[in-house]
Coordinates of C-alpha atoms in Angstrom, one line a residue:
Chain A
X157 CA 0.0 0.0 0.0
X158 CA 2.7 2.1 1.0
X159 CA 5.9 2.1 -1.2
X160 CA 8.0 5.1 -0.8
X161 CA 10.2 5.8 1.8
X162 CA 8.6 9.6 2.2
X163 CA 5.4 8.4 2.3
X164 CA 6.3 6.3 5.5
X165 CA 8.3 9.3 6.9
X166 CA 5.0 11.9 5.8
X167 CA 2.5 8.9 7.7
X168 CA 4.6 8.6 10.7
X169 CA 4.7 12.3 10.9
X170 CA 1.3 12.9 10.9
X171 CA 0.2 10.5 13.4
X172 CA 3.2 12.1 16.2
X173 CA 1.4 15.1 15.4
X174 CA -1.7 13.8 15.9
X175 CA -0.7 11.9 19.0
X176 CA 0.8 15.4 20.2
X177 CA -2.7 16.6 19.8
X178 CA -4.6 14.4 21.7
X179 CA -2.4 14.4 24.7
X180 CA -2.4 17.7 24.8
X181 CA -6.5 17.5 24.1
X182 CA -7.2 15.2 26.1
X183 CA -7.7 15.9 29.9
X184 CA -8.6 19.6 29.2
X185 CA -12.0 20.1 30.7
X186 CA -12.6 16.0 31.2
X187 CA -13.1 14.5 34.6
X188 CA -12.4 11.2 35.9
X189 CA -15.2 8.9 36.4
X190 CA -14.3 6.5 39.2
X191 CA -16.1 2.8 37.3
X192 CA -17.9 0.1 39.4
X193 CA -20.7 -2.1 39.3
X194 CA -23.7 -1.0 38.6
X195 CA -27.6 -3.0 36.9
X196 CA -28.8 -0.6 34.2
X197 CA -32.6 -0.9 33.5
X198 CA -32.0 -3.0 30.5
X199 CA -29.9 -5.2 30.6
X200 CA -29.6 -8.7 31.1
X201 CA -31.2 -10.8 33.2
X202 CA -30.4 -7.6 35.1
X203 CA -27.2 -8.4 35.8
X204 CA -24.6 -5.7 37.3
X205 CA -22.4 -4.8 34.8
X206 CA -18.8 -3.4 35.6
X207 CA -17.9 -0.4 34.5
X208 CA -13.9 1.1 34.2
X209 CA -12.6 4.3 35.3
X210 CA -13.0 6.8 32.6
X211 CA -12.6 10.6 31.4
X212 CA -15.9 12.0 30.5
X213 CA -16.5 15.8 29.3
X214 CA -17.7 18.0 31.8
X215 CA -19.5 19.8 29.3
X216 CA -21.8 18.7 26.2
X217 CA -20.1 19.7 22.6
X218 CA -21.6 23.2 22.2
X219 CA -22.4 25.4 18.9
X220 CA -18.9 26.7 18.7
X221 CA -16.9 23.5 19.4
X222 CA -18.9 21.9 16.4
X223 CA -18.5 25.0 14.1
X224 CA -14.3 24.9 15.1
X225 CA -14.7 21.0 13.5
X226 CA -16.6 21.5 10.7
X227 CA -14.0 24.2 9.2
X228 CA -11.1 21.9 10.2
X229 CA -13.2 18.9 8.5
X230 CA -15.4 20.7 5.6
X231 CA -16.5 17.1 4.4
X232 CA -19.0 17.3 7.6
X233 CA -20.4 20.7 6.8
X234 CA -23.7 20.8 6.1
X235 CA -23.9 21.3 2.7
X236 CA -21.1 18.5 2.2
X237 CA -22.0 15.7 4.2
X238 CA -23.0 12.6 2.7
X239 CA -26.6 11.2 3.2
X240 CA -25.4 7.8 4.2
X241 CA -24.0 9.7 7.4
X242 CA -27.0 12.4 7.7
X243 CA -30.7 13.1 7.4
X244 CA -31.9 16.2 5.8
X245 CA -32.5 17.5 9.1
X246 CA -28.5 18.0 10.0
X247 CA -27.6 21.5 11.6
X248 CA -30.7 22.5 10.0
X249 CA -31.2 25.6 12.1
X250 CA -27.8 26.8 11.4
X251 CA -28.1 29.6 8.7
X252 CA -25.7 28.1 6.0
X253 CA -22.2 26.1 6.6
X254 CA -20.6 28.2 8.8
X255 CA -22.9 29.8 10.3
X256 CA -25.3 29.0 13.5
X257 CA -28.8 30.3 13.3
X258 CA -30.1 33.2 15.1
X259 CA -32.3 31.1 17.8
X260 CA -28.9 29.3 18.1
X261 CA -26.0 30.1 20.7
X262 CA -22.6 29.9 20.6
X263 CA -22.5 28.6 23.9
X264 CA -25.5 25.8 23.5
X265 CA -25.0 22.4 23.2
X266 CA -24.9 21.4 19.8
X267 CA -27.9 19.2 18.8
X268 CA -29.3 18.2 15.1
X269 CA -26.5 16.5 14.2
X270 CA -26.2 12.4 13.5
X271 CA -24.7 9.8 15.2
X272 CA -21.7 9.0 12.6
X273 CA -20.9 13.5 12.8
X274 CA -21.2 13.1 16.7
X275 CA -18.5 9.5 16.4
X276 CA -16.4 11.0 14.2
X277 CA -15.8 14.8 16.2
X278 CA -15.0 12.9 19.2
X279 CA -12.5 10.7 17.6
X280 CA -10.7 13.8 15.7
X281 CA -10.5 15.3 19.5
X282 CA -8.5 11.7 20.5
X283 CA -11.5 10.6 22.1
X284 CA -14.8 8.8 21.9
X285 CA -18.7 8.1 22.3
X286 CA -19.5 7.1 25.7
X287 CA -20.9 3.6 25.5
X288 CA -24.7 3.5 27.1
X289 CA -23.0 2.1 30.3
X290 CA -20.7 4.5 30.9
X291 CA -23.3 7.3 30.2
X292 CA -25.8 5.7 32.3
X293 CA -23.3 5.3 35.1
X294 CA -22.0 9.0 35.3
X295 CA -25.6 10.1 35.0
X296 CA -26.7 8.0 38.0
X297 CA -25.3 11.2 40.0
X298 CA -26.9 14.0 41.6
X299 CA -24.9 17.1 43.1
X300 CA -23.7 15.1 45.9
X301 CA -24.1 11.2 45.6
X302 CA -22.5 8.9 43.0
X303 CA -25.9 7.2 42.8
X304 CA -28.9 9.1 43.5
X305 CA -31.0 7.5 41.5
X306 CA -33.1 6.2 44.1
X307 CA -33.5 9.8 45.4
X308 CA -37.3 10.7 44.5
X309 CA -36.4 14.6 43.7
X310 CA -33.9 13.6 41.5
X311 CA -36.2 11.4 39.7
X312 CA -38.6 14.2 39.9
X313 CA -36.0 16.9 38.1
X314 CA -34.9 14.2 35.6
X315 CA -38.8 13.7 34.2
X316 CA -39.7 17.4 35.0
X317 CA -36.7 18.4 32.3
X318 CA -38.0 15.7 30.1
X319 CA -41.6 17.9 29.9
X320 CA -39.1 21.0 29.2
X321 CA -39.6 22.1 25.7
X322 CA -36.5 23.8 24.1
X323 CA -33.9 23.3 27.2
X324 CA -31.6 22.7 24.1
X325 CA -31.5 26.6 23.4
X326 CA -29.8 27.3 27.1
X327 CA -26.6 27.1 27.9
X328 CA -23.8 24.5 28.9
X329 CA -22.9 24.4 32.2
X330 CA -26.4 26.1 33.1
X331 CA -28.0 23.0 34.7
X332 CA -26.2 21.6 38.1
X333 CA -22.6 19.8 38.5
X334 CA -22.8 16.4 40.0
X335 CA -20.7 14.1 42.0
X336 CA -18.1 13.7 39.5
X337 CA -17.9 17.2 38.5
X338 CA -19.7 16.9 35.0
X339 CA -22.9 19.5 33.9
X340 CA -25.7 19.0 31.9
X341 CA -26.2 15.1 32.2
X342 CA -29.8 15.9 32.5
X343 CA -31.5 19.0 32.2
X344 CA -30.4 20.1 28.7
X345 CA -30.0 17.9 25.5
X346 CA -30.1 14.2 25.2
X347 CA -27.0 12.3 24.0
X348 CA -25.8 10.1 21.9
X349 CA -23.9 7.1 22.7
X350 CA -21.7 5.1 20.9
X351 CA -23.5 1.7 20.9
X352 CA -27.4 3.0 21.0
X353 CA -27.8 0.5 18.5
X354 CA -27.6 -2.5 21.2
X355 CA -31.2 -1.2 22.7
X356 CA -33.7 -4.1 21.6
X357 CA -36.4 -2.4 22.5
X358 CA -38.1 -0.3 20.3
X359 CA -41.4 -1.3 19.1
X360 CA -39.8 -1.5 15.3
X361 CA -37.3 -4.1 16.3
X362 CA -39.3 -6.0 19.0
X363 CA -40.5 -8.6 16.1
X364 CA -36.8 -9.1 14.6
X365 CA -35.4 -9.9 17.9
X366 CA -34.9 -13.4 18.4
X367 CA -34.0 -13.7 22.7
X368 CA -35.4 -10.9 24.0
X369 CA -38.5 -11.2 23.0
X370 CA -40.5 -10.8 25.8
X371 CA -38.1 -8.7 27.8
X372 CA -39.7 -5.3 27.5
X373 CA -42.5 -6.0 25.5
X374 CA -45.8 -4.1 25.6
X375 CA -45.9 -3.8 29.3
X376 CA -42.8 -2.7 30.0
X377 CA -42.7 0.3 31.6
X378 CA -46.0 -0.5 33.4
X379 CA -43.7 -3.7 34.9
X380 CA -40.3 -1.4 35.4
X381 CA -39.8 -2.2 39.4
X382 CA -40.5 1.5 40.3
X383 CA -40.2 5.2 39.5
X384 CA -36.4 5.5 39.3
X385 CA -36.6 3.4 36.3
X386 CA -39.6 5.6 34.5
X387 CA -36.7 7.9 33.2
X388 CA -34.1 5.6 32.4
X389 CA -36.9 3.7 30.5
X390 CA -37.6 6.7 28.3
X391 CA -33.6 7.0 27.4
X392 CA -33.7 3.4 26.6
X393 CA -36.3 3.7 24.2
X394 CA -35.4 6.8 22.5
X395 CA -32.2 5.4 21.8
X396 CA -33.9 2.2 20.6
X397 CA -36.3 4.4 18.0
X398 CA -33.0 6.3 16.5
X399 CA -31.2 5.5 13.8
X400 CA -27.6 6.6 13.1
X401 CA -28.1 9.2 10.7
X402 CA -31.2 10.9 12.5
X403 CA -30.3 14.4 13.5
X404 CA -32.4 15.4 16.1
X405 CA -33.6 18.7 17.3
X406 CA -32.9 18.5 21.2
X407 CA -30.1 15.3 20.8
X408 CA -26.4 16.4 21.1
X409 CA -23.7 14.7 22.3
X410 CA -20.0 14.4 24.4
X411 CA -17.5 12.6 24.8
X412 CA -15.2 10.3 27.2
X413 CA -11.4 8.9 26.9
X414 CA -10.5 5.7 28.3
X415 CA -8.4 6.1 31.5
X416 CA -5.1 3.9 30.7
X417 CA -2.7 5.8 31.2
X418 CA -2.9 7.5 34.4
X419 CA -0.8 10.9 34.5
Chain B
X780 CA 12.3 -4.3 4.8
X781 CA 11.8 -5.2 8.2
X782 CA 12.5 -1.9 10.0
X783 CA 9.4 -0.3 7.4
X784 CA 7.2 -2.6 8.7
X785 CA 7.8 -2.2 12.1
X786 CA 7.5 1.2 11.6
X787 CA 4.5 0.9 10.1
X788 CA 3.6 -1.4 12.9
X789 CA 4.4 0.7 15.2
X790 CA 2.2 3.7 13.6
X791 CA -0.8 1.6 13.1
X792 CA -0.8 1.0 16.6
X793 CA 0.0 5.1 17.7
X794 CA -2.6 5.6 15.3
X795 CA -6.0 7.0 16.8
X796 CA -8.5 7.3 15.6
X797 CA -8.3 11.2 14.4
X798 CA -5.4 9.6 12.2
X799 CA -8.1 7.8 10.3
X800 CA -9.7 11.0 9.6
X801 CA -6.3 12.2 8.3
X802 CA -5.8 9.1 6.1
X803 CA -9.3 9.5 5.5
X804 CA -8.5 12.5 3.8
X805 CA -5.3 11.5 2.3
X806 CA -7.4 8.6 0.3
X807 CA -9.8 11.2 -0.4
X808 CA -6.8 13.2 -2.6
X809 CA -6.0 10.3 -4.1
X810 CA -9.0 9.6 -5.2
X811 CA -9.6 13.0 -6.3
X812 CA -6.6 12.4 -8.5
X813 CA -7.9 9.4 -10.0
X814 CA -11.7 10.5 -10.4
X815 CA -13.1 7.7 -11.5
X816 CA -13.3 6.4 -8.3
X817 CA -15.2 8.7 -6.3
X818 CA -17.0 10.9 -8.9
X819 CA -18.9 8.1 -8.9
X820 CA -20.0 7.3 -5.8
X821 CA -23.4 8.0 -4.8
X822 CA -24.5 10.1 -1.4
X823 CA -26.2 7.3 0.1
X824 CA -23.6 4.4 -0.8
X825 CA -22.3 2.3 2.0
X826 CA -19.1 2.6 -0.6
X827 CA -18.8 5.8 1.4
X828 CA -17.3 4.0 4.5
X829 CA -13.9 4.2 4.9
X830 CA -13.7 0.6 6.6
X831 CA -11.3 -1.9 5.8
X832 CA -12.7 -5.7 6.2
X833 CA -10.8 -9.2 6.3
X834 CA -12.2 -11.4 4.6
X835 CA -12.5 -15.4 5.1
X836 CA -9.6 -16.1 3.1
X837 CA -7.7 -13.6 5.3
X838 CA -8.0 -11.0 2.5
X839 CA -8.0 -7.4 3.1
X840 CA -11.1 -5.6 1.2
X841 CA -12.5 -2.8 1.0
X842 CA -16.1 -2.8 0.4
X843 CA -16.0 0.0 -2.8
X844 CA -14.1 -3.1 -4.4
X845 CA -17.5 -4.6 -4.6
X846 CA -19.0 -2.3 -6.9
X847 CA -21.2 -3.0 -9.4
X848 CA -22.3 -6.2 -7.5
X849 CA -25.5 -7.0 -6.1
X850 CA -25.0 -7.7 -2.7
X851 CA -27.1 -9.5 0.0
X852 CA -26.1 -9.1 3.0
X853 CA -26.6 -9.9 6.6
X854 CA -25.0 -9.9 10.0
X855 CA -24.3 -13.1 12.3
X856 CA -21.7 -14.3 14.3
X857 CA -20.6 -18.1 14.2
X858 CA -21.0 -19.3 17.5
X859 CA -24.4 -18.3 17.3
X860 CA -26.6 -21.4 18.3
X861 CA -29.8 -19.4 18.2
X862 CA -30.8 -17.2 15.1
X863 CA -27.8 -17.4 13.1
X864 CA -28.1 -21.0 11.9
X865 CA -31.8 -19.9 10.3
X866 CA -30.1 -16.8 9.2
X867 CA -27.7 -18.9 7.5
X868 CA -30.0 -21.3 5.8
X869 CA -32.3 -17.8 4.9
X870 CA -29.3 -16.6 2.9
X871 CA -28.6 -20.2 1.6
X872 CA -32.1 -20.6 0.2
X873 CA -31.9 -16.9 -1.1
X874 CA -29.0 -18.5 -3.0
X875 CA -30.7 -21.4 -4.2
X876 CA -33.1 -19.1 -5.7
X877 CA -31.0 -17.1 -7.7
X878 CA -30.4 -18.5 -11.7
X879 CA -26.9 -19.6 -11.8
X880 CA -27.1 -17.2 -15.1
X881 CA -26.9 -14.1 -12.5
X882 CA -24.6 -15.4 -9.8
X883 CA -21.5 -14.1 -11.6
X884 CA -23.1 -10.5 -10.9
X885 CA -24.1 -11.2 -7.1
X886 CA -22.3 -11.1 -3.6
X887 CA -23.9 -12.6 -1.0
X888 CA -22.0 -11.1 2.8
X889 CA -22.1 -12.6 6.2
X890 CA -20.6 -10.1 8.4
X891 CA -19.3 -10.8 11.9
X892 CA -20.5 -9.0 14.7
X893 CA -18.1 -10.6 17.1
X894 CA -15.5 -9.6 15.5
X895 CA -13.0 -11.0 18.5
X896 CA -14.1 -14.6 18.2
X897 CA -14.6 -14.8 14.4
X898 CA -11.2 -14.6 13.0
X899 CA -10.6 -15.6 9.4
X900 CA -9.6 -19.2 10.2
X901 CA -12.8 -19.2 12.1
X902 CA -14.9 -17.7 9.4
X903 CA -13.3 -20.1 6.9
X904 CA -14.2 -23.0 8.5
X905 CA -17.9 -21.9 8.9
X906 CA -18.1 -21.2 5.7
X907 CA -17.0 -24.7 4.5
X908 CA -19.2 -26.6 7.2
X909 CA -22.0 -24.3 6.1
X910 CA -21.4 -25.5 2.5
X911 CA -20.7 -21.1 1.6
X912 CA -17.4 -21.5 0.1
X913 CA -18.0 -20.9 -3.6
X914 CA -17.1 -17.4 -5.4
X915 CA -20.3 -16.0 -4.5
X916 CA -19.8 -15.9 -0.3
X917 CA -18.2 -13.4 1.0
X918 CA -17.3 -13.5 5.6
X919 CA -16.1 -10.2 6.5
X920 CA -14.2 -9.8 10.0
X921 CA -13.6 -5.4 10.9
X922 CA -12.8 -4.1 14.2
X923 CA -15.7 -3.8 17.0
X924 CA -15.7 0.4 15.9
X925 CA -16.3 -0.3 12.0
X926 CA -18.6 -3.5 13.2
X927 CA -20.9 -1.1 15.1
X928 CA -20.8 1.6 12.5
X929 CA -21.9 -0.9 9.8
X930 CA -24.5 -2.1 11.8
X931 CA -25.6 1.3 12.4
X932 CA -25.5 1.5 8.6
X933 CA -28.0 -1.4 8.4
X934 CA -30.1 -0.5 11.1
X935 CA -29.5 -3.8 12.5
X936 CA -29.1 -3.2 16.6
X937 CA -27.3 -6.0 18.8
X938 CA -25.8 -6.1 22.3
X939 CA -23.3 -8.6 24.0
X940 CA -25.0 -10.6 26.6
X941 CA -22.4 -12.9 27.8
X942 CA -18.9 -13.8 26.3
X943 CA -20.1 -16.1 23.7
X944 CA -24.0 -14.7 22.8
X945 CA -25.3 -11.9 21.5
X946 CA -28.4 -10.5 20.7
X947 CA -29.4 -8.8 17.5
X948 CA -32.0 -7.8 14.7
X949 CA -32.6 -10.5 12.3
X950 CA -31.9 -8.7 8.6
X951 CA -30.8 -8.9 5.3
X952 CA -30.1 -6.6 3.5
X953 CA -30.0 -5.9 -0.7
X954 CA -28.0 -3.4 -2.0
X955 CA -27.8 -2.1 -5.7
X956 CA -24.7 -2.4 -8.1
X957 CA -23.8 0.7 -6.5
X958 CA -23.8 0.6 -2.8
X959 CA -27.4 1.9 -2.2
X960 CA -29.7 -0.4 -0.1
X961 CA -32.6 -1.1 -2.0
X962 CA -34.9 -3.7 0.2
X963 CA -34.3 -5.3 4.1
X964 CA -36.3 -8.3 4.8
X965 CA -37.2 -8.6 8.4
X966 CA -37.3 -11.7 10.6
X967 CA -36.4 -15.2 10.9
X968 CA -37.5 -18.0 7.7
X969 CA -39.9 -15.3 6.5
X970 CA -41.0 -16.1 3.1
X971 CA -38.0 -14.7 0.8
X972 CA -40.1 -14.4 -2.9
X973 CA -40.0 -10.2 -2.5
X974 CA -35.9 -10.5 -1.4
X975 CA -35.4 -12.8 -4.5
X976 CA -37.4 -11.4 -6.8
X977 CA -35.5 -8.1 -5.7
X978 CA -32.1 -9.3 -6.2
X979 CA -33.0 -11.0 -9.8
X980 CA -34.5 -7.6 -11.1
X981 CA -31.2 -5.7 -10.0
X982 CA -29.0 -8.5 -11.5
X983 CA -30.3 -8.2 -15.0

C-alpha cells in the first residue's frame, strides 16, 4: 500500500502530530469517572455490569466547538455531508455552513447533528462516544451522591426536564454539577452514545429480535420495578427508536477517553 | 524491509483514531486524482465507509471493491446457536433461488458482529461446514468500531450478553450495483419471494 520511503516518513509524521494533539486535548476540561458495578434498567437478566474508570467531558459539545470541527473537516459541513451519514434535518437551524442560526448560541449544546458527525468529532479530539453504560453510570449522579437514583427529587427533576420544551437553546454548564464534576447530564440535551444500536427495545425491532422477546415488551414500563426506572426507560427507548443518521432537534452529544494511562 | 514494517507497525498501533480522519482525507486526494473512483460514488452508498474488512480467506477488502455487485447481505456471528443458523439457511435458500445465469453479478456477505471470536480461520471453516465457500460468499471480519458503524449503517441493533452470545436484529439486507440499499427483509425463515425477486430484477 505504501511504497516510498517519504510516504512512510509523511504517515509517521502525521500520526506524532496527531498523538501530540490528543495528549495535549485530552484531559482539558474532562473529569475522571471512578467505574464500578452497577444494573442498568435494561440489561440482562439484570445483571450488574462493571464499568472502568474513565474521562468523560464535563460539558456537552456546544455550537462553537462543532462549528471549530466542521471548518477543520469541511466534508462534515452541512452542505457537504453525505446522506449515508445524515438526514436532511442535520444543523438544520444553522443559517448556512458556517454559520449557526439566530435562535442558536454559541454557547448551547450542539444538537441536530447524526450519530456517525457526533462519532467522528470525538474521535478527531482523541476521544470517543461514551458507551450507554458508561453514560448511564456517570448520570446515575446528583450534586452530591455517585448514585442518586433512588432519590425521589432527583427522579422528579430528571422527568420534569424531560416535559421542558427547548432546554436545548440554554446554555452548557447552566443546569447543576454532579458528584463527579460533570454538567448538563440531564436538564439540557439528550446524548448520543456510541452503541445505541444495542437497545432491543423499540417497538420496530421487538419482532426481529430473536432472545429478547418478551423482555420489555408491551408492558414494560408498566412492569419497570419503580419510579427510578420511569426515566431511564424513556432513554432506553429513544435510543432504541433512532437510527444513526437521524439528526435530532434537542439530541447532542460528548465525549469520554478511556483512563489507561494515568498521569 | 523489516524496520518499514515495524515502523508501520508501530504507527498503526500510535494511530487514533483522528489519524483515520487524516488518512481518510489522504485517500480522499487520491482519489480526487484518480476520479473515477469517487465521482462516482453515490451520497447514500455504503461505498462511502472508509472501513477496511478481512475477509475469510484472510484478505483485506475494502467494500467499494464490490461495486457494481448485487449484494445481500446480513449480520451473524458463528458461535451463534440461536438465530444465526436460520439466518444462515435464509441466505442459503436466497442462493438457491437465484439463476446460476446471475450469480456471476451477485455477492452474498455474512458479516461478523463478534469480531473477536470470528477470525478468518474461524470464518473459513464456517463457511466450509455451512457449504458457503463458492465465489459468490463473501465472511467479513472489521474491528468492533467499524462493526458497530456498519450495523448502524444497516439498522440492525445487537448487544453482547455474555462472552459467547449476543443479541441482534434479524436482517438482510439488498444493495444495488452501486452501494445503495434497496430492500431489508425482516425476521427469521420469512417467506423470501420479495428478497429474491429483488435481487433477480437488480441483477439483470
Amino acid at each position: 500500500m505504501i511504497t516510498s520511503p517519504l510516504k512512510i516518513v509523511f504517515f509517521f509524521a502525521i500520526c506524532i502530530i496527531c498523538t501530540l494533539n490528543s495528549v495535549i486535548a485530552q484531559t482539558e476540561n474532562m473529569v475522571t469517572v471512578k467505574g464500578g458495578v452497577y444494573i442498568p434498567l435494561y440489561g440482562v437478566d439484570s445483571t450488574a455490569v462493571k464499568v472502568n474508570d474513565f474521562l468523560m467531558d464535563i460539558y456537552p459539545v456546544s455550537n462553537n466547538d462543532f462549528l471549530a470541527f466542521v471548518k477543520k473537516y469541511p466534508q462534515w459541513k452541512r452542505s457537504h455531508i453525505k446522506r449515508l451519514f445524515a438526514d436532511e434535518n442535520y444543523l438544520v437551524l444553522w443559517n448556512d455552513d458556517n454559520t449557526l442560526g439566530n435562535q442558536l448560541k454559541p454557547n448551547s449544546p450542539i444538537t441536530g447533528v447524526s450519530w456517525f458527525a457526533a462519532k467522528k468529532y470525538c474521535e478527531c479530539q482523541g476521544k470517543r462516544l461514551p458507551t450507554i453504560d458508561e453514560w448511564e453510570y456517570a448520570a446515575m449522579a446528583d450534586d452530591k451522591m455517585p448514585d442518586a437514583r433512588k432519590k425521589e427529587t432527583y427522579n422528579q427533576y430528571i422527568l420534569e426536564w424531560y416535559e421542558t420544551p427547548k432546554s436545548f437553546n440554554n446554555s452548557i454548564g447552566s443546569t447543576f454539577k454532579n458528584y463527579w464534576g460533570i454538567y448538563d447530564l440531564h436538564g439540557l440535551v439528550w446524548e448520543w452514545t456510541l452503541d445505541f444500536n444495542s437497545v432491543l427495545i423499540s417497538g420496530e425491532s421487538r419482532k426481529d429480535v430473536d432472545k429478547d422477546s418478551n423482555l420489555f415488551c408491551g408492558s414494560a414500563a408498566v412492569g419497570a420495578s419503580d419510579l427510578m426506572n420511569y426515566a431511564a426507560f424513556m432513554r432506553y427507548a429513544f435510543r432504541g427508536s433512532m437510527k444513526a443518521n437521524y439528526a435530532v432537534k434537542n439530541l447532542g452529544f460528548r465525549c469520554v477517553k478511556d483512563l489507561n494511562i494515568t498521569p | 524491509m523489516n524496520i518499514i514494517k515495524t515502523l508501520l507497525l508501530g504507527a498503526v498501533i500510535v494511530l487514533s483514531s483522528c489519524n483515520k480522519e487524516k488518512k481518510q482525507e489522504e485517500v480522499a486526494v487520491s482519489e480526487s486524482k484518480s476520479k473515477e473512483n469517487s465521482a462516482s460514488i453515490s451520497e447514500l452508498s455504503i461505498y462511502n465507509l472508509p472501513s477496511v474488512w478481512t475477509t475469510q480467506n484472510n484478505k483485506k477488502l475494502e467494500l467499494k471493491e464490490l461495486k457494481g455487485d448485487v449484494l445481500v447481505m446480513v449480520m451473524i456471528y458463528t458461535s451463534c446457536k440461536a438465530a444465526c443458523p436460520r439466518l444462515v439457511a435464509d441466505m442459503r435458500d436466497i442462493e438457491a433461488k437465484i439463476p446460476d445465469s446471475k450469480k456471476d453479478n451477485i455477492k452474498l456477505l455474512l458479516v461478523s458482529i463478534d469480531p473477536e471470536t470470528d477470525t478468518p480461520e474461524r470464518l473459513k471453516k464456517f463457511s466450509i461446514e455451512n457449504k458457503m465457500s463458492s465465489d459468490q460468499w463473501l465472511f467479513l471480519r472489521g474491528t468492533k468500531s467499524d462493526t458497530r458503524e456498519f450495523a448502524a449503517v444497516l439498522a440492525v441493533n445487537y448487544k453482547k450478553i455474555s462472552p459467547m452470545d449476543f443479541s441482534h436484529s434479524n436482517i438482510i439486507s439488498v444493495f444495488d450495483q452501486k452501494g445503495e440499499l434497496v430492500h431489508q427483509q425482516e425476521g427469521l425463515g420469512v417467506n423470501n419471494k420479495e428478497t429474491v425477486n429483488k435481487i433477480i430484477e437488480l441483477a439483470h
